[in-house]
Amino acid sequence: MDVDKKYFNNITPRERAIFEGAITMGAIFHQFDGTPVNKESVESLEKAMQDAMQLQPCIEKVEVKINRKLLENIGNEFQYTSLNGNMLDVRVVSVFEEEKIVIRMEYIPELDYPLMYVEEID
Amino acid sequence: MDVDKKYFNNITPRERAIFEGAITMGAIFHQFDGTPVNKESVESLEKAMQDAMQLQPCIEKVEVKINRKLLENIGNEFQYTSLNGNMLDVRVVSVFEEEKIVIRMEYIPELDYPLMYVEEID
Amino acid sequence: MDVDKKYFNNITPRERAIFEGAITMGAIFHQFDGTPVNKESVESLEKAMQDAMQLQPCIEKVEVKINRKLLENIGNEFQYTSLNGNMLDVRVVSVFEEEKIVIRMEYIPELDYPLMYVEEID
Amino acid sequence: MDVDKKYFNNITPRERAIFEGAITMGAIFHQFDGTPVNKESVESLEKAMQDAMQLQPCIEKVEVKINRKLLENIGNEFQYTSLNGNMLDVRVVSVFEEEKIVIRMEYIPELDYPLMYVEEID
């Protein structure tokens, strides 16, 4: 079966790249939110998030940065916290045919919200 | 701050609707995959998935159907299973300005994969 | 196969009740952390969390209360937030043979941490 | 505040070790179930699961093995699958005072279920 022809002939290549990148961004947030994390474990978590999410259709690259500053002042005696969206800075590079886009998630202080948007598009 | 003007002026209203709907579809899968479920609990799970995911930006409606047939023949003695993508049939209705689209996730037997695609678009 | 005899003959009934209740408490936190929630959706989320987690072995009852106060002052323009452990007050009633225990999770301000502990035990 | 004295004086050190280990086992399953995985990404996922879950209270070590055989015959064209409990073989070493226990999760074919049990205890 030609999946692209059968299921995706109603959208443009540019829209397809947006579609697949956005799915992956939603997936990253909701898969890993809640994971225990501190300064010792943060690197392996970032790497696993990247490696896992790069497997998804049309995803060329995923870059995950977890805010180290938010890991420095952990206010509890257990020396770790739970990953939440406000700690995340993520770029997802999505490609379909000639179209390549970058989707970004970053915490926007004015919004008090981890906003997802299209950062680069032709 | 005008979020739409600042962060989304590089994509069309149609692309914005695709973008937001796709995020929500990725989110649904990865938030709830793994939840214990059987025939007794399936309705409240569907409802919670819908109510939660309708909160996301630009999402007008979410319809979740979990395949009852896959809940009938649970092969273990514990009488429940873990929700997985292959059980899910989901429609996300996403609206931005005049644009309204429907994104679908359904298990495609030929692909052995829960495919996400744009089902309805003008 | 007699699962109890084969896999659980090295612990007492009281320990078994603790074991199963603790598994379920860890599961609740990590399954649902990150779910979008506000005052409109909170009830169906609580119900789904209860119904799903009561399916696990030896679990008689699960009571989930999500802190409404933390849903009142949502500081962003999107009118919802992501569920996190600090919002949760959960009781899991776990029973094995004659032993019945209650496990509790609640946010402890002094610890700035959602603590899980055994609340009631004979 | 002395957390152990205030919240855990109703259970023995052995019960405490069981309690904390079981929480972590429930957490591992429900945090990571659903993560995209294939043979290329499996190692970084195992490492992140271990590093994250070793942060939890009383956890000395976590060993995660994801079944490579189940990653070899992925029946879809996308060359990855979603992590599920049946692929997992996990050991959690939990210590409180003099008590040290090992909790195991492994898929039991006769049960068609990823069983969690206490593997080693004095």
GROMACS .gro file of C-alpha atoms in nm:
model
  488
    1MET     CA    1   0.000   0.000   0.000
    2ASP     CA    2   0.117   0.351  -0.081
    3VAL     CA    3   0.035   0.521   0.247
    4ASP     CA    4   0.118   0.870   0.122
    5LYS     CA    5  -0.110   0.838  -0.178
    6LYS     CA    6  -0.395   0.674   0.008
    7TYR     CA    7  -0.401   0.879   0.327
    8PHE     CA    8  -0.221   1.204   0.259
    9ASN     CA    9  -0.322   1.323  -0.087
   10ASN     CA   10  -0.547   1.592   0.061
   11ILE     CA   11  -0.264   1.796   0.211
   12THR     CA   12   0.048   1.958   0.064
   13PRO     CA   13   0.404   1.843   0.140
   14ARG     CA   14   0.448   2.150   0.357
   15GLU     CA   15   0.135   2.065   0.553
   16ARG     CA   16   0.252   1.706   0.586
   17ALA     CA   17   0.579   1.820   0.739
   18ILE     CA   18   0.388   2.040   0.985
   19PHE     CA   19   0.149   1.754   1.065
   20GLU     CA   20   0.418   1.498   1.143
   21GLY     CA   21   0.634   1.741   1.338
   22ALA     CA   22   0.342   1.852   1.551
   23ILE     CA   23   0.244   1.495   1.635
   24THR     CA   24   0.596   1.429   1.757
   25MET     CA   25   0.602   1.744   1.968
   26GLY     CA   26   0.274   1.650   2.139
   27ALA     CA   27   0.411   1.300   2.191
   28ILE     CA   28   0.736   1.414   2.354
   29PHE     CA   29   0.562   1.626   2.611
   30HIS     CA   30   0.306   1.368   2.715
   31GLN     CA   31   0.534   1.065   2.708
   32PHE     CA   32   0.804   1.202   2.935
   33ASP     CA   33   0.627   1.456   3.157
   34GLY     CA   34   0.653   1.323   3.513
   35THR     CA   35   0.984   1.139   3.474
   36PRO     CA   36   1.212   1.174   3.777
   37VAL     CA   37   1.513   1.389   3.689
   38ASN     CA   38   1.809   1.567   3.847
   39LYS     CA   39   2.149   1.693   3.733
   40GLU     CA   40   2.297   1.343   3.729
   41SER     CA   41   2.028   1.184   3.513
   42VAL     CA   42   1.940   1.473   3.285
   43GLU     CA   43   2.175   1.389   3.000
   44SER     CA   44   2.063   1.031   2.955
   45LEU     CA   45   1.700   1.144   2.965
   46GLU     CA   46   1.760   1.405   2.694
   47LYS     CA   47   1.934   1.145   2.477
   48ALA     CA   48   1.658   0.887   2.517
   49MET     CA   49   1.391   1.144   2.436
   50GLN     CA   50   1.578   1.239   2.118
   51ASP     CA   51   1.654   0.884   2.006
   52ALA     CA   52   1.297   0.766   2.067
   53MET     CA   53   1.123   1.053   1.897
   54GLN     CA   54   1.348   1.056   1.591
   55LEU     CA   55   1.192   0.721   1.503
   56GLN     CA   56   0.858   0.875   1.419
   57PRO     CA   57   0.754   0.925   1.055
   58CYS     CA   58   0.921   1.220   0.872
   59ILE     CA   59   1.129   1.322   1.174
   60GLU     CA   60   1.487   1.396   1.079
   61LYS     CA   61   1.613   1.521   1.412
   62VAL     CA   62   1.499   1.598   1.764
   63GLU     CA   63   1.695   1.820   2.004
   64VAL     CA   64   1.592   1.825   2.368
   65LYS     CA   65   1.735   2.060   2.628
   66ILE     CA   66   1.616   2.037   2.986
   67ASN     CA   67   1.670   2.358   3.183
   68ARG     CA   68   1.958   2.291   3.425
   69LYS     CA   69   1.876   2.598   3.633
   70LEU     CA   70   1.547   2.441   3.733
   71LEU     CA   71   1.739   2.134   3.849
   72GLU     CA   72   1.971   2.334   4.072
   73ASN     CA   73   1.725   2.454   4.329
   74ILE     CA   74   1.527   2.144   4.401
   75GLY     CA   75   1.338   2.232   4.716
   76ASN     CA   76   1.284   1.885   4.856
   77GLU     CA   77   1.509   1.649   5.048
   78PHE     CA   78   1.493   1.378   4.782
   79GLN     CA   79   1.725   1.560   4.543
   80TYR     CA   80   1.521   1.516   4.229
   81THR     CA   81   1.208   1.653   4.071
   82SER     CA   82   0.954   1.547   3.807
   83LEU     CA   83   1.005   1.658   3.450
   84ASN     CA   84   0.746   1.910   3.340
   85GLY     CA   85   0.687   2.104   3.023
   86ASN     CA   86   0.818   2.430   3.167
   87MET     CA   87   1.168   2.277   3.185
   88LEU     CA   88   1.176   2.176   2.820
   89ASP     CA   89   1.329   2.343   2.517
   90VAL     CA   90   1.275   2.116   2.217
   91ARG     CA   91   1.333   2.142   1.843
   92VAL     CA   92   1.183   1.886   1.605
   93VAL     CA   93   1.308   1.888   1.245
   94SER     CA   94   1.046   1.741   1.017
   95VAL     CA   95   1.094   1.666   0.648
   96PHE     CA   96   0.859   1.559   0.374
   97GLU     CA   97   0.975   1.562   0.013
   98GLU     CA   98   1.136   1.904  -0.044
   99GLU     CA   99   0.980   2.060   0.264
  100LYS     CA  100   1.178   2.094   0.584
  101ILE     CA  101   1.046   2.268   0.893
  102VAL     CA  102   1.151   2.318   1.251
  103ILE     CA  103   0.898   2.303   1.531
  104ARG     CA  104   0.990   2.448   1.866
  105MET     CA  105   0.862   2.412   2.217
  106GLU     CA  106   0.982   2.658   2.477
  107TYR     CA  107   0.855   2.800   2.800
  108ILE     CA  108   0.727   3.154   2.751
  109PRO     CA  109   0.734   3.339   3.086
  110GLU     CA  110   0.472   3.595   2.978
  111LEU     CA  111   0.232   3.312   2.900
  112ASP     CA  112   0.346   3.085   3.185
  113TYR     CA  113   0.311   2.810   2.931
  114PRO     CA  114   0.536   2.584   2.721
  115LEU     CA  115   0.436   2.707   2.376
  116MET     CA  116   0.470   2.495   2.064
  117TYR     CA  117   0.507   2.682   1.734
  118VAL     CA  118   0.666   2.657   1.390
  119GLU     CA  119   1.008   2.817   1.422
  120GLU     CA  120   1.146   2.772   1.071
  121ILE     CA  121   0.959   2.721   0.747
  122ASP     CA  122   1.037   2.822   0.389
  123MET     CA  123   0.081   3.964   2.399
  124ASP     CA  124  -0.088   3.859   2.078
  125VAL     CA  125   0.035   3.500   2.058
  126ASP     CA  126  -0.109   3.436   1.714
  127LYS     CA  127   0.060   3.740   1.564
  128LYS     CA  128   0.392   3.686   1.736
  129TYR     CA  129   0.434   3.311   1.697
  130PHE     CA  130   0.208   3.199   1.416
  131ASN     CA  131   0.228   3.460   1.142
  132ASN     CA  132   0.445   3.231   0.928
  133ILE     CA  133   0.173   2.969   0.868
  134THR     CA  134  -0.178   2.987   0.721
  135PRO     CA  135  -0.498   2.935   0.921
  136ARG     CA  136  -0.535   2.593   0.754
  137GLU     CA  137  -0.183   2.499   0.859
  138ARG     CA  138  -0.250   2.624   1.210
  139ALA     CA  139  -0.553   2.399   1.240
  140ILE     CA  140  -0.346   2.103   1.119
  141PHE     CA  141  -0.067   2.194   1.360
  142GLU     CA  142  -0.284   2.213   1.670
  143GLY     CA  143  -0.485   1.904   1.585
  144ALA     CA  144  -0.172   1.699   1.526
  145ILE     CA  145  -0.020   1.804   1.859
  146THR     CA  146  -0.333   1.688   2.036
  147MET     CA  147  -0.335   1.356   1.854
  148GLY     CA  148   0.027   1.286   1.949
  149ALA     CA  149  -0.056   1.388   2.304
  150ILE     CA  150  -0.355   1.156   2.338
  151PHE     CA  151  -0.161   0.850   2.232
  152HIS     CA  152   0.137   0.908   2.457
  153GLN     CA  153  -0.053   1.031   2.762
  154PHE     CA  154  -0.287   0.736   2.793
  155ASP     CA  155  -0.103   0.443   2.637
  156GLY     CA  156  -0.045   0.190   2.914
  157THR     CA  157  -0.356   0.273   3.121
  158PRO     CA  158  -0.525  -0.037   3.268
  159VAL     CA  159  -0.859  -0.093   3.095
  160ASN     CA  160  -1.138  -0.349   3.064
  161LYS     CA  161  -1.506  -0.347   2.969
  162GLU     CA  162  -1.610  -0.198   3.303
  163SER     CA  163  -1.371   0.096   3.295
  164VAL     CA  164  -1.359   0.172   2.924
  165GLU     CA  165  -1.633   0.435   2.917
  166SER     CA  166  -1.491   0.653   3.190
  167LEU     CA  167  -1.150   0.634   3.026
  168GLU     CA  168  -1.289   0.744   2.690
  169LYS     CA  169  -1.469   1.033   2.855
  170ALA     CA  170  -1.163   1.151   3.046
  171MET     CA  171  -0.947   1.134   2.734
  172GLN     CA  172  -1.201   1.346   2.548
  173ASP     CA  173  -1.255   1.601   2.823
  174ALA     CA  174  -0.883   1.645   2.885
  175MET     CA  175  -0.777   1.679   2.525
  176GLN     CA  176  -1.056   1.920   2.429
  177LEU     CA  177  -0.881   2.172   2.655
  178GLN     CA  178  -0.588   2.212   2.420
  179PRO     CA  179  -0.562   2.520   2.196
  180CYS     CA  180  -0.792   2.523   1.888
  181ILE     CA  181  -0.949   2.186   1.973
  182GLU     CA  182  -1.327   2.194   1.933
  183LYS     CA  183  -1.401   1.830   1.994
  184VAL     CA  184  -1.232   1.497   2.060
  185GLU     CA  185  -1.403   1.162   2.007
  186VAL     CA  186  -1.235   0.853   2.146
  187LYS     CA  187  -1.350   0.499   2.081
  188ILE     CA  188  -1.165   0.210   2.237
  189ASN     CA  189  -1.218  -0.119   2.053
  190ARG     CA  190  -1.445  -0.334   2.272
  191LYS     CA  191  -1.360  -0.650   2.080
  192LEU     CA  192  -1.003  -0.626   2.200
  193LEU     CA  193  -1.134  -0.607   2.556
  194GLU     CA  194  -1.341  -0.922   2.523
  195ASN     CA  195  -1.068  -1.174   2.487
  196ILE     CA  196  -0.823  -1.070   2.751
  197GLY     CA  197  -0.591  -1.366   2.778
  198ASN     CA  198  -0.474  -1.321   3.133
  199GLU     CA  199  -0.629  -1.404   3.467
  200PHE     CA  200  -0.633  -1.045   3.584
  201GLN     CA  201  -0.926  -0.945   3.362
  202TYR     CA  202  -0.779  -0.628   3.225
  203THR     CA  203  -0.519  -0.517   2.977
  204SER     CA  204  -0.309  -0.206   2.904
  205LEU     CA  205  -0.439   0.048   2.658
  206ASN     CA  206  -0.235   0.057   2.339
  207GLY     CA  207  -0.259   0.251   2.017
  208ASN     CA  208  -0.399  -0.042   1.822
  209MET     CA  209  -0.718  -0.026   2.030
  210LEU     CA  210  -0.782   0.339   1.957
  211ASP     CA  211  -1.009   0.511   1.708
  212VAL     CA  212  -0.987   0.885   1.764
  213ARG     CA  213  -1.117   1.195   1.588
  214VAL     CA  214  -0.987   1.540   1.677
  215VAL     CA  215  -1.177   1.840   1.540
  216SER     CA  216  -0.947   2.138   1.518
  217VAL     CA  217  -1.055   2.491   1.431
  218PHE     CA  218  -0.864   2.809   1.359
  219GLU     CA  219  -1.047   3.111   1.219
  220GLU     CA  220  -1.252   2.982   0.924
  221GLU     CA  221  -1.062   2.658   0.894
  222LYS     CA  222  -1.196   2.338   1.044
  223ILE     CA  223  -1.031   2.001   1.002
  224VAL     CA  224  -1.071   1.652   1.136
  225ILE     CA  225  -0.769   1.443   1.226
  226ARG     CA  226  -0.814   1.071   1.265
  227MET     CA  227  -0.617   0.794   1.428
  228GLU     CA  228  -0.716   0.439   1.349
  229TYR     CA  229  -0.546   0.103   1.343
  230ILE     CA  230  -0.471  -0.004   0.986
  231PRO     CA  231  -0.438  -0.385   0.974
  232GLU     CA  232  -0.230  -0.381   0.652
  233LEU     CA  233   0.021  -0.154   0.821
  234ASP     CA  234  -0.011  -0.309   1.167
  235TYR     CA  235   0.008   0.047   1.289
  236PRO     CA  236  -0.223   0.310   1.439
  237LEU     CA  237  -0.206   0.567   1.159
  238MET     CA  238  -0.274   0.936   1.213
  239TYR     CA  239  -0.393   1.134   0.910
  240VAL     CA  240  -0.611   1.429   0.810
  241GLU     CA  241  -0.957   1.286   0.748
  242GLU     CA  242  -1.152   1.599   0.657
  243ILE     CA  243  -1.026   1.927   0.524
  244ASP     CA  244  -1.180   2.184   0.295
  245MET     CA  245  -0.070  -2.200   3.764
  246ASP     CA  246  -0.111  -2.082   4.122
  247VAL     CA  247   0.053  -1.742   4.092
  248ASP     CA  248   0.038  -1.669   4.464
  249LYS     CA  249   0.209  -1.994   4.557
  250LYS     CA  250   0.469  -1.978   4.284
  251TYR     CA  251   0.568  -1.610   4.300
  252PHE     CA  252   0.459  -1.477   4.637
  253ASN     CA  253   0.538  -1.743   4.896
  254ASN     CA  254   0.838  -1.545   5.023
  255ILE     CA  255   0.634  -1.258   5.162
  256THR     CA  256   0.351  -1.236   5.417
  257PRO     CA  257  -0.008  -1.141   5.330
  258ARG     CA  258   0.051  -0.802   5.491
  259GLU     CA  259   0.360  -0.748   5.278
  260ARG     CA  260   0.168  -0.857   4.970
  261ALA     CA  261  -0.100  -0.597   5.036
  262ILE     CA  262   0.170  -0.330   5.075
  263PHE     CA  263   0.343  -0.448   4.758
  264GLU     CA  264   0.036  -0.435   4.537
  265GLY     CA  265  -0.090  -0.107   4.677
  266ALA     CA  266   0.248   0.059   4.627
  267ILE     CA  267   0.270  -0.057   4.265
  268THR     CA  268  -0.067   0.100   4.198
  269MET     CA  269   0.030   0.426   4.365
  270GLY     CA  270   0.346   0.454   4.154
  271ALA     CA  271   0.140   0.370   3.847
  272ILE     CA  272  -0.124   0.638   3.909
  273PHE     CA  273   0.130   0.916   3.938
  274HIS     CA  274   0.329   0.827   3.630
  275GLN     CA  275   0.038   0.734   3.405
  276PHE     CA  276  -0.158   1.055   3.446
  277ASP     CA  277   0.101   1.320   3.530
  278GLY     CA  278   0.095   1.570   3.243
  279THR     CA  279  -0.273   1.531   3.151
  280PRO     CA  280  -0.442   1.860   3.060
  281VAL     CA  281  -0.694   1.953   3.331
  282ASN     CA  282  -0.915   2.239   3.446
  283LYS     CA  283  -1.229   2.279   3.656
  284GLU     CA  284  -1.453   2.151   3.377
  285SER     CA  285  -1.260   1.829   3.313
  286VAL     CA  286  -1.140   1.745   3.661
  287GLU     CA  287  -1.424   1.516   3.763
  288SER     CA  288  -1.406   1.289   3.463
  289LEU     CA  289  -1.031   1.263   3.505
  290GLU     CA  290  -1.065   1.164   3.871
  291LYS     CA  291  -1.322   0.902   3.780
  292ALA     CA  292  -1.111   0.753   3.502
  293MET     CA  293  -0.805   0.738   3.726
  294GLN     CA  294  -1.007   0.553   3.989
  295ASP     CA  295  -1.178   0.312   3.752
  296ALA     CA  296  -0.854   0.226   3.572
  297MET     CA  297  -0.643   0.172   3.877
  298GLN     CA  298  -0.901  -0.035   4.064
  299LEU     CA  299  -0.841  -0.302   3.799
  300GLN     CA  300  -0.494  -0.381   3.927
  301PRO     CA  301  -0.435  -0.695   4.137
  302CYS     CA  302  -0.551  -0.678   4.502
  303ILE     CA  303  -0.685  -0.323   4.469
  304GLU     CA  304  -1.026  -0.286   4.629
  305LYS     CA  305  -1.072   0.086   4.589
  306VAL     CA  306  -0.896   0.396   4.464
  307GLU     CA  307  -0.999   0.749   4.562
  308VAL     CA  308  -0.849   1.039   4.370
  309LYS     CA  309  -0.896   1.403   4.462
  310ILE     CA  310  -0.738   1.671   4.249
  311ASN     CA  311  -0.688   1.999   4.434
  312ARG     CA  312  -0.948   2.245   4.297
  313LYS     CA  313  -0.768   2.543   4.444
  314LEU     CA  314  -0.475   2.481   4.216
  315LEU     CA  315  -0.715   2.485   3.921
  316GLU     CA  316  -0.861   2.822   4.014
  317ASN     CA  317  -0.565   3.041   3.952
  318ILE     CA  318  -0.434   2.914   3.625
  319GLY     CA  319  -0.191   3.181   3.517
  320ASN     CA  320  -0.200   3.129   3.143
  321GLU     CA  321  -0.445   3.233   2.876
  322PHE     CA  322  -0.527   2.879   2.776
  323GLN     CA  323  -0.741   2.812   3.083
  324TYR     CA  324  -0.598   2.476   3.172
  325THR     CA  325  -0.286   2.330   3.325
  326SER     CA  326  -0.102   1.995   3.331
  327LEU     CA  327  -0.175   1.753   3.611
  328ASN     CA  328   0.119   1.714   3.845
  329GLY     CA  329   0.179   1.517   4.161
  330ASN     CA  330   0.147   1.820   4.386
  331MET     CA  331  -0.223   1.848   4.294
  332LEU     CA  332  -0.304   1.491   4.390
  333ASP     CA  333  -0.455   1.343   4.704
  334VAL     CA  334  -0.497   0.969   4.652
  335ARG     CA  335  -0.597   0.673   4.867
  336VAL     CA  336  -0.546   0.317   4.746
  337VAL     CA  337  -0.716   0.039   4.944
  338SER     CA  338  -0.529  -0.285   4.895
  339VAL     CA  339  -0.644  -0.625   5.021
  340PHE     CA  340  -0.479  -0.964   5.032
  341GLU     CA  341  -0.641  -1.244   5.229
  342GLU     CA  342  -0.722  -1.099   5.573
  343GLU     CA  343  -0.495  -0.799   5.533
  344LYS     CA  344  -0.633  -0.463   5.430
  345ILE     CA  345  -0.424  -0.150   5.408
  346VAL     CA  346  -0.463   0.205   5.288
  347ILE     CA  347  -0.184   0.378   5.101
  348ARG     CA  348  -0.193   0.753   5.071
  349MET     CA  349  -0.029   1.008   4.848
  350GLU     CA  350  -0.053   1.372   4.947
  351TYR     CA  351   0.147   1.685   4.891
  352ILE     CA  352   0.346   1.775   5.203
  353PRO     CA  353   0.429   2.148   5.194
  354GLU     CA  354   0.726   2.114   5.432
  355LEU     CA  355   0.881   1.862   5.195
  356ASP     CA  356   0.756   2.027   4.874
  357TYR     CA  357   0.691   1.673   4.760
  358PRO     CA  358   0.393   1.443   4.701
  359LEU     CA  359   0.470   1.180   4.964
  360MET     CA  360   0.345   0.822   4.942
  361TYR     CA  361   0.308   0.636   5.272
  362VAL     CA  362   0.102   0.365   5.443
  363GLU     CA  363  -0.186   0.546   5.612
  364GLU     CA  364  -0.377   0.258   5.766
  365ILE     CA  365  -0.255  -0.087   5.857
  366ASP     CA  366  -0.356  -0.329   6.131
  367MET     CA  367   1.109   1.694   5.981
  368ASP     CA  368   1.204   1.328   6.028
  369VAL     CA  369   0.998   1.177   5.748
  370ASP     CA  370   1.075   0.818   5.845
  371LYS     CA  371   0.962   0.870   6.202
  372LYS     CA  372   0.655   1.071   6.117
  373TYR     CA  373   0.520   0.875   5.820
  374PHE     CA  374   0.673   0.529   5.831
  375ASN     CA  375   0.677   0.417   6.195
  376ASN     CA  376   0.385   0.178   6.133
  377ILE     CA  377   0.578  -0.055   5.903
  378THR     CA  378   0.899  -0.255   5.942
  379PRO     CA  379   1.223  -0.181   5.754
  380ARG     CA  380   1.156  -0.488   5.539
  381GLU     CA  381   0.808  -0.360   5.455
  382ARG     CA  382   0.950  -0.020   5.378
  383ALA     CA  383   1.195  -0.167   5.129
  384ILE     CA  384   0.909  -0.357   4.963
  385PHE     CA  385   0.694  -0.044   4.959
  386GLU     CA  386   0.951   0.180   4.793
  387GLY     CA  387   1.061  -0.083   4.543
  388ALA     CA  388   0.704  -0.154   4.438
  389ILE     CA  389   0.627   0.215   4.384
  390THR     CA  390   0.926   0.241   4.154
  391MET     CA  391   0.825  -0.068   3.959
  392GLY     CA  392   0.474   0.066   3.902
  393ALA     CA  393   0.626   0.399   3.802
  394ILE     CA  394   0.865   0.250   3.543
  395PHE     CA  395   0.591   0.066   3.361
  396HIS     CA  396   0.349   0.354   3.341
  397GLN     CA  397   0.602   0.628   3.269
  398PHE     CA  398   0.764   0.466   2.969
  399ASP     CA  399   0.496   0.240   2.820
  400GLY     CA  400   0.420   0.374   2.473
  401THR     CA  401   0.767   0.517   2.398
  402PRO     CA  402   0.877   0.462   2.038
  403VAL     CA  403   1.161   0.209   2.028
  404ASN     CA  404   1.366   0.000   1.786
  405LYS     CA  405   1.708  -0.166   1.785
  406GLU     CA  406   1.888   0.163   1.733
  407SER     CA  407   1.726   0.347   2.022
  408VAL     CA  408   1.682   0.067   2.273
  409GLU     CA  409   2.006   0.117   2.464
  410SER     CA  410   1.958   0.485   2.535
  411LEU     CA  411   1.602   0.415   2.646
  412GLU     CA  412   1.716   0.145   2.889
  413LYS     CA  413   1.980   0.377   3.031
  414ALA     CA  414   1.739   0.667   3.079
  415MET     CA  415   1.485   0.441   3.248
  416GLN     CA  416   1.751   0.320   3.488
  417ASP     CA  417   1.903   0.661   3.563
  418ALA     CA  418   1.562   0.821   3.619
  419MET     CA  419   1.419   0.554   3.843
  420GLN     CA  420   1.730   0.518   4.058
  421LEU     CA  421   1.652   0.866   4.186
  422GLN     CA  422   1.347   0.753   4.377
  423PRO     CA  423   1.363   0.707   4.756
  424CYS     CA  424   1.543   0.390   4.881
  425ILE     CA  425   1.628   0.272   4.529
  426GLU     CA  426   1.987   0.152   4.504
  427LYS     CA  427   1.982   0.020   4.150
  428VAL     CA  428   1.752  -0.036   3.857
  429GLU     CA  429   1.829  -0.275   3.571
  430VAL     CA  430   1.614  -0.259   3.260
  431LYS     CA  431   1.635  -0.504   2.972
  432ILE     CA  432   1.409  -0.460   2.673
  433ASN     CA  433   1.358  -0.781   2.476
  434ARG     CA  434   1.557  -0.745   2.151
  435LYS     CA  435   1.375  -1.036   1.988
  436LEU     CA  436   1.054  -0.838   1.997
  437LEU     CA  437   1.231  -0.555   1.818
  438GLU     CA  438   1.353  -0.776   1.536
  439ASN     CA  439   1.025  -0.859   1.376
  440ILE     CA  440   0.850  -0.528   1.367
  441GLY     CA  441   0.562  -0.586   1.132
  442ASN     CA  442   0.508  -0.232   1.011
  443GLU     CA  443   0.682  -0.020   0.752
  444PHE     CA  444   0.787   0.243   1.002
  445GLN     CA  445   1.061   0.031   1.155
  446TYR     CA  446   0.976   0.093   1.517
  447THR     CA  447   0.718  -0.007   1.771
  448SER     CA  448   0.579   0.122   2.102
  449LEU     CA  449   0.731  -0.003   2.424
  450ASN     CA  450   0.493  -0.224   2.618
  451GLY     CA  451   0.517  -0.417   2.941
  452ASN     CA  452   0.556  -0.751   2.768
  453MET     CA  453   0.896  -0.641   2.634
  454LEU     CA  454   1.033  -0.550   2.976
  455ASP     CA  455   1.257  -0.739   3.215
  456VAL     CA  456   1.331  -0.514   3.511
  457ARG     CA  457   1.504  -0.553   3.847
  458VAL     CA  458   1.472  -0.288   4.116
  459VAL     CA  459   1.706  -0.312   4.416
  460SER     CA  460   1.552  -0.140   4.713
  461VAL     CA  461   1.727  -0.078   5.044
  462PHE     CA  462   1.606   0.051   5.378
  463GLU     CA  463   1.833   0.027   5.683
  464GLU     CA  464   1.961  -0.332   5.688
  465GLU     CA  465   1.697  -0.464   5.453
  466LYS     CA  466   1.773  -0.514   5.086
  467ILE     CA  467   1.529  -0.665   4.841
  468VAL     CA  468   1.505  -0.721   4.469
  469ILE     CA  469   1.177  -0.669   4.287
  470ARG     CA  470   1.139  -0.815   3.942
  471MET     CA  471   0.907  -0.758   3.651
  472GLU     CA  472   0.908  -1.011   3.371
  473TYR     CA  473   0.665  -1.130   3.110
  474ILE     CA  474   0.518  -1.469   3.206
  475PRO     CA  475   0.394  -1.646   2.890
  476GLU     CA  476   0.152  -1.871   3.083
  477LEU     CA  477  -0.014  -1.562   3.227
  478ASP     CA  478   0.029  -1.345   2.917
  479TYR     CA  479   0.113  -1.072   3.164
  480PRO     CA  480   0.416  -0.878   3.283
  481LEU     CA  481   0.421  -0.997   3.645
  482MET     CA  482   0.581  -0.795   3.926
  483TYR     CA  483   0.700  -0.993   4.229
  484VAL     CA  484   0.965  -0.993   4.503
  485GLU     CA  485   1.256  -1.194   4.363
  486GLU     CA  486   1.505  -1.173   4.650
  487ILE     CA  487   1.441  -1.106   5.015
  488ASP     CA  488   1.619  -1.222   5.329
   0.00000   0.00000   0.00000
